[in-house]
Backbone as a chain_set.jsonl record, in Angstrom:
{"seq": "MQGTIVKVLVADGDTVKAGQTIVVLEAMKMEQPINAHKAGTISGLTATVGGTVSSGGVLCEIKD", "coords": {"N": [[-7.373, -7.813, -9.004], [-10.287, -5.931, -7.72], [-9.968, -3.443, -5.153], [-10.683, -1.351, -2.376], [-9.226, 1.301, -0.521], [-8.224, 0.914, 2.597], [-6.384, 1.864, 5.174], [-4.078, 3.618, 5.077], [-0.785, 3.165, 6.153], [1.748, 4.461, 5.912], [3.802, 7.418, 4.492], [4.637, 9.829, 2.088], [8.447, 9.216, 1.803], [8.748, 8.226, 3.932], [10.533, 5.623, 5.908], [11.059, 1.908, 5.176], [10.819, -1.266, 6.276], [11.522, -4.439, 4.185], [9.095, -6.335, 3.943], [7.326, -4.844, 5.572], [3.774, -3.574, 6.342], [2.15, -1.264, 4.013], [-0.194, -0.46, 2.894], [-3.734, -1.207, 3.407], [-6.11, -3.133, 1.969], [-9.451, -3.232, 0.967], [-11.08, -5.883, -0.215], [-13.931, -7.712, -1.726], [-15.288, -7.925, 0.428], [-12.908, -8.948, 2.285], [-9.784, -7.793, 4.204], [-6.892, -7.098, 2.999], [-3.425, -7.237, 3.724], [-1.145, -5.288, 1.932], [2.473, -5.295, 1.468], [5.772, -4.178, 1.855], [8.386, -4.963, -0.6], [10.881, -4.428, -0.4], [13.308, -3.219, 1.469], [13.317, 0.139, 2.171], [13.026, 4.024, 0.986], [9.34, 5.123, 0.791], [8.457, 6.874, -1.706], [6.048, 8.965, -3.831], [3.881, 8.248, -3.703], [-0.057, 7.48, -3.941], [-1.987, 6.592, -3.106], [-4.725, 6.705, -1.299], [-7.051, 6.514, 1.948], [-10.313, 5.33, 1.059], [-10.473, 5.334, -1.796], [-10.127, 3.607, -5.075], [-8.185, 0.715, -6.086], [-7.423, -0.719, -9.278], [-6.297, -4.136, -10.371], [-3.181, -4.891, -10.604], [-2.36, -1.836, -9.966], [-0.225, 0.799, -9.397], [0.827, 2.026, -6.583], [2.89, 3.459, -4.793], [6.228, 3.836, -5.005], [9.109, 2.231, -3.622], [12.277, 3.702, -3.046], [15.805, 3.074, -3.11]], "CA": [[-8.691, -7.784, -8.187], [-9.972, -4.369, -7.748], [-10.261, -3.23, -4.08], [-10.781, -0.079, -2.006], [-8.079, 1.27, 0.171], [-9.302, 1.0, 3.727], [-5.785, 2.121, 5.803], [-3.111, 4.235, 4.763], [0.079, 3.226, 7.025], [2.772, 5.369, 5.355], [3.678, 8.889, 4.042], [5.922, 9.682, 1.277], [9.798, 9.974, 2.854], [8.839, 7.203, 5.32], [11.555, 4.553, 5.155], [10.265, 0.672, 5.474], [11.523, -2.398, 5.896], [11.025, -5.112, 3.791], [7.689, -6.763, 4.888], [6.379, -3.498, 6.637], [2.813, -2.867, 5.809], [2.295, 0.248, 3.67], [-1.348, -0.078, 2.565], [-4.739, -2.28, 3.946], [-7.168, -3.267, 1.054], [-10.558, -4.473, 1.413], [-11.839, -6.444, -1.562], [-14.786, -9.519, -1.464], [-15.727, -7.57, 2.244], [-11.599, -8.864, 3.442], [-8.996, -7.211, 4.423], [-5.752, -7.767, 2.666], [-2.123, -6.155, 3.646], [0.029, -5.068, 0.719], [3.871, -5.234, 1.958], [6.789, -3.346, 1.45], [8.685, -6.165, -1.106], [11.984, -4.282, -0.002], [13.305, -1.784, 2.5], [13.932, 1.843, 1.005], [12.259, 4.981, 1.103], [8.611, 5.663, -0.102], [8.192, 7.871, -3.296], [5.278, 8.694, -5.298], [2.907, 7.803, -2.673], [-0.906, 8.048, -4.501], [-2.696, 5.563, -1.983], [-5.252, 7.351, 0.156], [-8.56, 6.326, 2.335], [-11.484, 5.411, 0.143], [-10.124, 5.476, -2.676], [-10.241, 2.554, -5.096], [-7.063, 0.453, -6.973], [-7.691, -1.78, -10.128], [-5.287, -4.894, -10.499], [-1.903, -4.147, -11.071], [-1.864, -0.24, -10.175], [0.729, 1.316, -8.768], [0.415, 2.769, -5.142], [3.82, 3.972, -4.403], [7.555, 3.291, -5.347], [10.401, 1.612, -2.805], [13.892, 3.845, -3.593], [17.017, 2.23, -2.242]], "C": [[-9.251, -6.018, -7.82], [-11.074, -4.511, -5.896], [-10.178, -1.581, -3.322], [-9.598, 0.141, -0.469], [-8.929, 1.473, 1.542], [-7.655, 1.473, 5.028], [-4.067, 2.624, 5.099], [-1.095, 4.422, 5.537], [1.889, 3.894, 7.174], [2.987, 6.395, 5.1], [5.287, 8.907, 3.021], [7.131, 10.335, 2.136], [10.184, 9.019, 3.613], [10.29, 6.327, 4.841], [11.012, 3.541, 5.713], [11.105, -0.153, 5.48], [10.754, -3.381, 4.774], [9.63, -6.265, 4.69], [6.827, -6.002, 5.657], [5.073, -3.458, 5.597], [2.637, -1.573, 5.432], [0.767, 0.68, 3.619], [-2.539, -1.702, 3.048], [-5.645, -2.312, 2.782], [-8.344, -4.099, 1.405], [-11.09, -4.495, -0.044], [-12.456, -7.77, -1.182], [-14.872, -9.265, 0.08], [-13.962, -8.607, 2.721], [-10.807, -8.188, 3.27], [-7.509, -7.315, 4.32], [-4.083, -6.958, 2.569], [-1.298, -6.19, 2.39], [1.085, -4.271, 1.504], [4.554, -4.687, 1.161], [7.664, -4.894, 1.095], [10.121, -5.771, -0.69], [12.431, -3.44, 0.913], [13.895, -0.911, 1.642], [12.721, 3.409, 1.63], [10.682, 5.127, 0.201], [7.968, 7.13, -0.722], [6.867, 7.601, -3.845], [3.852, 8.256, -4.9], [1.218, 7.952, -3.353], [-2.218, 7.614, -3.851], [-3.667, 6.607, -1.384], [-7.201, 6.888, 0.641], [-9.267, 6.414, 1.504], [-11.156, 5.339, -0.955], [-9.976, 4.128, -3.502], [-8.908, 2.167, -6.218], [-7.813, -0.828, -7.905], [-6.29, -2.972, -9.592], [-4.563, -4.683, -11.381], [-1.302, -3.059, -10.486], [-1.088, -0.266, -9.03], [0.182, 2.362, -7.912], [1.286, 3.816, -4.848], [5.243, 3.0, -4.868], [8.349, 3.357, -3.913], [11.697, 1.908, -3.298], [14.464, 3.349, -2.324], [17.42, 3.512, -1.11]], "O": [[-8.457, -5.083, -7.713], [-12.084, -5.119, -5.542], [-9.529, -0.714, -3.907], [-9.305, -0.72, 0.36], [-10.022, 2.036, 1.607], [-8.13, 1.29, 6.149], [-3.163, 1.861, 4.756], [-0.378, 5.42, 5.454], [2.771, 3.833, 8.03], [2.017, 6.965, 5.599], [6.389, 8.367, 3.121], [7.11, 11.349, 2.832], [11.326, 8.769, 3.998], [10.898, 6.383, 3.772], [10.392, 3.789, 6.747], [12.141, -0.024, 4.828], [9.575, -3.181, 4.485], [9.545, -6.707, 5.836], [5.826, -6.381, 6.266], [5.186, -3.347, 4.376], [2.873, -0.676, 6.242], [0.365, 1.75, 4.075], [-2.196, -2.883, 3.006], [-6.049, -1.168, 2.574], [-8.366, -5.216, 1.923], [-11.413, -3.571, -0.791], [-11.902, -8.687, -0.574], [-14.605, -10.142, 0.901], [-14.093, -8.99, 3.884], [-10.777, -7.698, 2.141], [-6.843, -7.574, 5.322], [-3.669, -6.294, 1.618], [-0.845, -7.251, 1.96], [0.949, -3.164, 2.026], [4.283, -4.571, -0.034], [7.753, -5.799, 1.924], [10.819, -6.776, -0.559], [11.51, -2.672, 1.193], [14.685, -1.07, 0.711], [11.893, 3.486, 2.538], [10.781, 5.239, -1.021], [7.278, 8.046, -0.272], [6.475, 6.504, -4.242], [2.918, 7.984, -5.655], [1.092, 9.172, -3.246], [-3.305, 8.166, -4.026], [-3.037, 7.543, -0.892], [-8.207, 6.942, -0.067], [-9.218, 7.471, 0.875], [-12.269, 5.157, -1.448], [-9.656, 3.223, -2.731], [-8.563, 2.994, -7.062], [-8.56, -1.682, -7.428], [-5.501, -2.725, -8.681], [-4.807, -4.389, -12.551], [-0.079, -2.998, -10.36], [-1.145, -0.986, -8.032], [-0.596, 3.267, -8.211], [0.849, 4.948, -4.643], [5.263, 1.779, -5.023], [8.262, 4.336, -3.172], [12.381, 1.045, -3.848], [14.057, 3.216, -1.17], [18.29, 3.332, -0.258]]}, "num_chains": 1, "name": "protein.A"}
């Protein structure tokens, strides 16, 4: 499902914990948090507020 990014809570180089919210999407008038699937360092962040994301789109990588 396509969504619009309403919040970006991390930046490239940030360290995150598993389960930490990275981005908040709005889809069908509901906010959906996108959480880290593992702990690590954010790299390749492409998410920007107001940007759109298609289903399966890559927002960033989490490296160990």
